[in-house]
Amino acid sequence: MQFSDVFVRIRTDLLVISDSIMTDRHHASNGNYEDSDPQNQIGGIIPAFSLSGWLRHGMEKTVQERGGTVCHPGESNANFRKEGVYIRDLDAGYHPKGDCLEDDQTDGCVIHDLFGGFGNQPGKVMRRPIQFSPVRSSVDYTRGQAEGHYRRLNRNIVSRNEEDNREPLRNTELDAVANLDGAWHLSFREVKPEFIGLLAEAIEYLDLHQTDFMHQLGGARNFGGGIVDCELLNPLYEEHELQRVFDRKKGNTNEMDNKKKEWQEEYLDEFTSALSERLEKAHE
Ligand SMILES: [Zn+2]
């Protein structure tokens, strides 16, 4: 089956991923780095870990909304600080991780199949990091890159004690990427039609629920970052068409519009049905 490589367009005004954005500022600045200098040409990497958690959550939700259950992300024998939370999760569309492997379906539930679970079993979808650069002309979208502008944000922690009159206690700095727009590259080690069906639905779900706290990207949500516009880029596009999507000066070609229709009618419907079938089978 084709479609072993697909791209998700990700756009956000501000992304703060706790402290895990890696930058090349030391290298790029020759030791003269100034946070406030607009000439900073700093690029970096958004690690796959946060992106993966965000996508997984969208996929879990998609399966659950269709009445299915998925592997709980935590180990079933873990010492959950709040036993009640785990039990509540099991009632809300999760089964203990790996329970789905106990019947004849060796692949387990679709989430287990995609994300893996035990020891060296890696899962069939490979999530890559996104490399970003502020220099648009050097961004290669067909390699899963993005335009993005590194920012260092200052945050004042003030005293909550009324007599202190909001006296600043300390100052923290956060790494962030502003005005991110790019393509996230996902590769399937093995493609199944239901994987693509689930991916398409999950991305749509995440886009629709982008302002829900639960479905924001990154670890600093209270800070207003992580509201993401996302869409699955048409897997029928050739490289030059994928590049064109990001060119603000150019619209879709007729050929691209035709592919939109072709994707919807000749592929996506079938993939979505495959997902339904798999979820029904898991129920039996
Ligand atoms: Zn499972």
Short mmCIF file of C-alpha atoms and ligand atoms in Angstrom, two decimals:
data_model
loop_
_atom_site.label_atom_id
_atom_site.label_comp_id
_atom_site.label_asym_id
_atom_site.label_seq_id
_atom_site.Cartn_x
_atom_site.Cartn_y
_atom_site.Cartn_z
CA MET A 1 0.00 0.00 0.00
CA GLN A 2 1.19 3.53 -0.75
CA PHE A 3 1.03 6.46 1.69
CA SER A 4 3.80 5.27 3.97
CA ASP A 5 4.85 8.92 4.27
CA VAL A 6 2.30 11.59 5.09
CA PHE A 7 2.45 15.20 6.25
CA VAL A 8 0.35 17.17 8.69
CA ARG A 9 0.32 20.93 8.37
CA ILE A 10 0.77 22.61 11.74
CA ARG A 11 0.23 26.30 12.31
CA THR A 12 0.38 28.13 15.61
CA ASP A 13 1.05 31.66 16.83
CA LEU A 14 2.97 30.47 19.82
CA LEU A 15 4.33 27.16 20.96
CA VAL A 16 5.91 26.67 24.36
CA ILE A 17 7.04 23.13 25.05
CA SER A 18 8.25 23.41 28.63
CA ASP A 19 12.01 23.58 28.23
CA SER A 20 12.46 21.05 25.51
CA ILE A 21 12.76 23.11 22.34
CA MET A 22 16.31 22.72 21.12
CA THR A 23 17.89 25.68 19.40
CA ASP A 24 21.12 26.42 17.65
CA ARG A 25 21.40 29.90 19.17
CA HIS A 26 24.89 29.42 20.53
CA HIS A 27 26.08 28.28 17.20
CA ALA A 28 24.18 30.95 15.26
CA SER A 29 25.14 33.90 17.40
CA ASN A 30 28.88 33.50 17.62
CA GLY A 31 28.56 34.20 21.30
CA ASN A 32 26.85 37.54 20.76
CA TYR A 33 23.29 36.39 21.21
CA GLU A 34 20.80 39.05 22.30
CA ASP A 35 17.24 37.95 23.03
CA SER A 36 15.73 41.13 21.70
CA ASP A 37 17.64 41.41 18.46
CA PRO A 38 15.17 41.00 15.58
CA GLN A 39 18.04 39.93 13.35
CA ASN A 40 18.44 36.69 15.24
CA GLN A 41 18.53 33.88 12.74
CA ILE A 42 17.94 31.10 15.15
CA GLY A 43 16.48 27.78 14.19
CA GLY A 44 15.89 24.67 16.18
CA ILE A 45 13.98 21.49 16.71
CA ILE A 46 10.60 20.71 18.20
CA PRO A 47 11.01 17.23 19.64
CA ALA A 48 8.71 14.44 18.53
CA PHE A 49 7.69 13.58 22.08
CA SER A 50 5.23 16.43 22.57
CA LEU A 51 3.86 16.17 19.04
CA SER A 52 3.35 12.46 19.53
CA GLY A 53 1.43 12.87 22.78
CA TRP A 54 -0.81 15.46 21.18
CA LEU A 55 -1.57 13.24 18.19
CA ARG A 56 -2.12 10.17 20.32
CA HIS A 57 -4.62 12.03 22.43
CA GLY A 58 -6.57 13.08 19.35
CA MET A 59 -6.56 9.52 18.06
CA GLU A 60 -7.68 8.07 21.41
CA LYS A 61 -10.54 10.51 21.48
CA THR A 62 -11.58 9.63 17.93
CA VAL A 63 -11.77 5.92 18.77
CA GLN A 64 -13.63 6.62 22.01
CA GLU A 65 -16.18 8.84 20.32
CA ARG A 66 -16.92 5.91 18.03
CA GLY A 67 -17.57 3.75 21.08
CA GLY A 68 -14.24 1.91 21.15
CA THR A 69 -11.64 1.60 23.88
CA VAL A 70 -7.88 2.08 23.65
CA CYS A 71 -4.80 1.19 25.68
CA HIS A 72 -4.34 3.36 28.72
CA PRO A 73 -1.09 5.29 28.25
CA GLY A 74 0.18 4.26 31.71
CA GLU A 75 1.37 0.86 32.83
CA SER A 76 -1.40 -1.13 34.47
CA ASN A 77 0.90 -2.16 37.30
CA ALA A 78 2.18 1.37 37.85
CA ASN A 79 1.67 2.81 41.25
CA PHE A 80 -0.93 5.40 40.34
CA ARG A 81 -0.91 8.16 42.85
CA LYS A 82 -4.63 8.32 42.59
CA GLU A 83 -6.15 4.90 42.08
CA GLY A 84 -9.49 6.59 41.46
CA VAL A 85 -8.18 8.42 38.41
CA TYR A 86 -7.06 5.18 36.77
CA ILE A 87 -10.39 3.47 37.44
CA ARG A 88 -12.21 6.52 36.12
CA ASP A 89 -10.10 6.39 32.94
CA LEU A 90 -10.98 2.73 32.46
CA ASP A 91 -14.62 3.68 32.60
CA ALA A 92 -14.07 6.46 30.07
CA GLY A 93 -12.81 4.51 27.08
CA TYR A 94 -9.50 2.99 28.14
CA HIS A 95 -8.51 -0.61 28.79
CA PRO A 96 -5.41 -1.54 30.79
CA LYS A 97 -2.40 -1.24 28.50
CA GLY A 98 -1.88 -4.46 26.57
CA ASP A 99 -5.17 -6.12 27.56
CA CYS A 100 -6.16 -5.97 23.90
CA LEU A 101 -3.35 -8.42 23.08
CA GLU A 102 -4.85 -11.23 25.09
CA ASP A 103 -7.27 -12.41 22.44
CA ASP A 104 -6.30 -13.62 18.99
CA GLN A 105 -5.73 -10.16 17.58
CA THR A 106 -2.00 -10.07 17.84
CA ASP A 107 -1.86 -6.41 16.86
CA GLY A 108 -4.06 -5.31 19.75
CA CYS A 109 -6.21 -2.21 19.54
CA VAL A 110 -5.47 0.32 16.81
CA ILE A 111 -3.69 2.64 19.27
CA HIS A 112 -1.44 -0.19 20.42
CA ASP A 113 -0.80 -1.11 16.83
CA LEU A 114 0.27 2.45 16.01
CA PHE A 115 2.12 3.50 19.14
CA GLY A 116 3.45 0.19 20.45
CA GLY A 117 3.61 -0.43 24.11
CA PHE A 118 5.94 -3.00 25.49
CA GLY A 119 9.67 -3.02 25.71
CA ASN A 120 11.10 -3.02 22.24
CA GLN A 121 7.86 -3.10 20.33
CA PRO A 122 7.95 0.27 18.61
CA GLY A 123 4.52 0.78 17.06
CA LYS A 124 3.90 1.26 13.37
CA VAL A 125 3.82 5.04 13.10
CA MET A 126 7.11 6.85 13.32
CA ARG A 127 6.84 10.41 14.60
CA ARG A 128 9.67 12.72 13.66
CA PRO A 129 10.74 16.00 15.22
CA ILE A 130 10.06 19.23 13.31
CA GLN A 131 13.06 21.26 12.34
CA PHE A 132 12.26 24.96 12.15
CA SER A 133 14.03 27.96 10.72
CA PRO A 134 13.16 31.66 10.52
CA VAL A 135 14.55 31.81 6.99
CA ARG A 136 11.65 30.77 4.84
CA SER A 137 13.65 30.18 1.71
CA SER A 138 15.68 27.52 3.48
CA VAL A 139 12.68 25.56 4.76
CA ASP A 140 12.09 22.25 2.97
CA TYR A 141 8.49 21.30 3.70
CA THR A 142 8.85 18.00 1.87
CA ARG A 143 11.33 16.97 4.56
CA GLY A 144 9.02 17.80 7.42
CA GLN A 145 10.33 21.25 8.21
CA ALA A 146 8.68 24.50 9.27
CA GLU A 147 9.11 28.21 9.28
CA GLY A 148 9.28 29.30 12.89
CA HIS A 149 10.76 32.13 14.93
CA TYR A 150 12.56 31.39 18.12
CA ARG A 151 11.62 33.60 21.05
CA ARG A 152 12.71 33.69 24.60
CA LEU A 153 9.85 34.77 26.81
CA ASN A 154 10.30 36.36 30.18
CA ARG A 155 7.80 35.64 32.84
CA ASN A 156 7.61 37.42 36.14
CA ILE A 157 6.46 35.38 39.08
CA VAL A 158 4.95 37.87 41.52
CA SER A 159 4.06 37.47 45.16
CA ARG A 160 0.47 36.56 45.82
CA ASN A 161 0.63 37.99 49.27
CA GLU A 162 -1.45 41.16 49.28
CA GLU A 163 0.89 43.17 51.52
CA ASP A 164 3.71 42.57 49.07
CA ASN A 165 1.92 44.60 46.41
CA ARG A 166 2.72 42.08 43.65
CA GLU A 167 6.41 42.32 44.30
CA PRO A 168 8.33 40.28 41.72
CA LEU A 169 9.79 37.19 43.34
CA ARG A 170 11.72 35.78 40.46
CA ASN A 171 11.99 35.85 36.73
CA THR A 172 11.85 32.78 34.57
CA GLU A 173 12.62 32.35 30.92
CA LEU A 174 10.84 30.08 28.50
CA ASP A 175 11.89 28.92 25.06
CA ALA A 176 9.14 29.36 22.50
CA VAL A 177 8.53 29.26 18.77
CA ALA A 178 6.37 32.01 17.32
CA ASN A 179 4.45 32.01 14.02
CA LEU A 180 5.14 28.38 13.28
CA ASP A 181 3.91 27.04 9.95
CA GLY A 182 5.15 23.80 8.57
CA ALA A 183 4.77 20.15 7.73
CA TRP A 184 5.08 17.40 10.29
CA HIS A 185 6.36 14.20 8.73
CA LEU A 186 4.87 10.88 9.80
CA SER A 187 6.08 7.55 8.40
CA PHE A 188 4.36 4.23 8.73
CA ARG A 189 6.55 1.16 9.15
CA GLU A 190 3.56 -0.72 7.84
CA VAL A 191 0.49 1.01 6.39
CA LYS A 192 -3.02 -0.20 6.98
CA PRO A 193 -6.06 1.59 5.55
CA GLU A 194 -7.53 2.13 9.03
CA PHE A 195 -4.36 3.95 10.11
CA ILE A 196 -4.87 6.62 7.47
CA GLY A 197 -8.60 6.78 8.27
CA LEU A 198 -7.86 7.32 11.94
CA LEU A 199 -5.14 9.87 11.24
CA ALA A 200 -7.44 11.91 9.02
CA GLU A 201 -10.25 11.90 11.59
CA ALA A 202 -7.98 12.63 14.53
CA ILE A 203 -6.39 15.63 12.80
CA GLU A 204 -9.83 16.98 12.00
CA TYR A 205 -10.88 16.44 15.61
CA LEU A 206 -7.79 18.22 16.94
CA ASP A 207 -8.38 21.14 14.61
CA LEU A 208 -12.00 21.47 15.71
CA HIS A 209 -11.05 21.26 19.39
CA GLN A 210 -7.90 23.33 19.21
CA THR A 211 -8.92 25.67 22.01
CA ASP A 212 -9.81 22.86 24.43
CA PHE A 213 -7.22 22.69 27.15
CA MET A 214 -6.91 18.93 26.64
CA HIS A 215 -6.05 19.23 22.97
CA GLN A 216 -3.49 21.96 22.98
CA LEU A 217 0.08 21.19 22.08
CA GLY A 218 2.95 21.49 24.51
CA GLY A 219 3.40 21.75 28.20
CA ALA A 220 2.68 25.40 28.98
CA ARG A 221 -0.95 25.71 28.11
CA ASN A 222 -1.82 28.24 30.77
CA PHE A 223 0.59 30.52 29.07
CA GLY A 224 -1.58 30.84 25.99
CA GLY A 225 0.62 28.71 23.73
CA GLY A 226 -0.24 25.57 21.86
CA ILE A 227 -3.45 26.42 20.05
CA VAL A 228 -2.82 24.68 16.76
CA ASP A 229 -4.47 24.81 13.35
CA CYS A 230 -3.84 21.46 11.73
CA GLU A 231 -4.77 19.58 8.59
CA LEU A 232 -3.69 16.40 6.89
CA LEU A 233 -2.00 17.45 3.66
CA ASN A 234 -3.38 15.58 0.70
CA PRO A 235 -1.25 12.43 0.44
CA LEU A 236 -1.79 12.46 -3.33
CA TYR A 237 0.22 15.67 -3.69
CA GLU A 238 3.56 15.55 -5.37
CA GLU A 239 6.46 17.41 -3.81
CA HIS A 240 6.00 20.63 -5.76
CA GLU A 241 2.33 20.69 -4.78
CA LEU A 242 3.16 20.17 -1.14
CA GLN A 243 5.60 23.11 -1.31
CA ARG A 244 2.97 25.23 -2.99
CA VAL A 245 0.58 24.84 -0.05
CA PHE A 246 2.98 26.99 1.99
CA ASP A 247 3.43 29.68 -0.60
CA ARG A 248 1.21 32.58 0.43
CA LYS A 249 1.42 34.11 -3.02
CA LYS A 250 0.00 31.08 -4.79
CA GLY A 251 -3.29 29.24 -4.57
CA ASN A 252 -4.22 25.70 -5.51
CA THR A 253 -3.75 24.60 -9.08
CA ASN A 254 -6.65 22.87 -10.86
CA GLU A 255 -4.71 19.67 -10.55
CA MET A 256 -4.58 20.14 -6.76
CA ASP A 257 -8.32 20.77 -6.62
CA ASN A 258 -8.93 17.61 -8.61
CA LYS A 259 -6.74 15.66 -6.23
CA LYS A 260 -8.81 16.94 -3.34
CA LYS A 261 -11.88 15.38 -4.85
CA GLU A 262 -10.04 12.23 -5.80
CA TRP A 263 -8.67 11.82 -2.27
CA GLN A 264 -12.06 12.26 -0.70
CA GLU A 265 -13.99 9.99 -3.01
CA GLU A 266 -11.56 7.31 -3.99
CA TYR A 267 -9.46 6.90 -0.88
CA LEU A 268 -10.66 8.52 2.31
CA ASP A 269 -14.13 6.98 2.36
CA GLU A 270 -12.60 3.54 2.04
CA PHE A 271 -10.04 4.22 4.78
CA THR A 272 -12.74 5.49 7.11
CA SER A 273 -14.78 2.34 6.49
CA ALA A 274 -11.71 0.24 7.26
CA LEU A 275 -11.47 2.03 10.60
CA SER A 276 -15.13 1.32 11.36
CA GLU A 277 -14.64 -2.34 10.53
CA ARG A 278 -11.63 -2.70 12.75
CA LEU A 279 -13.39 -1.03 15.66
CA GLU A 280 -16.43 -3.24 15.21
CA LYS A 281 -14.24 -6.33 15.11
CA ALA A 282 -12.63 -5.32 18.39
CA HIS A 283 -16.09 -5.18 19.94
CA GLU A 284 -17.08 -8.70 19.04
ZN ZN B 1 -5.08 -1.63 23.56
#
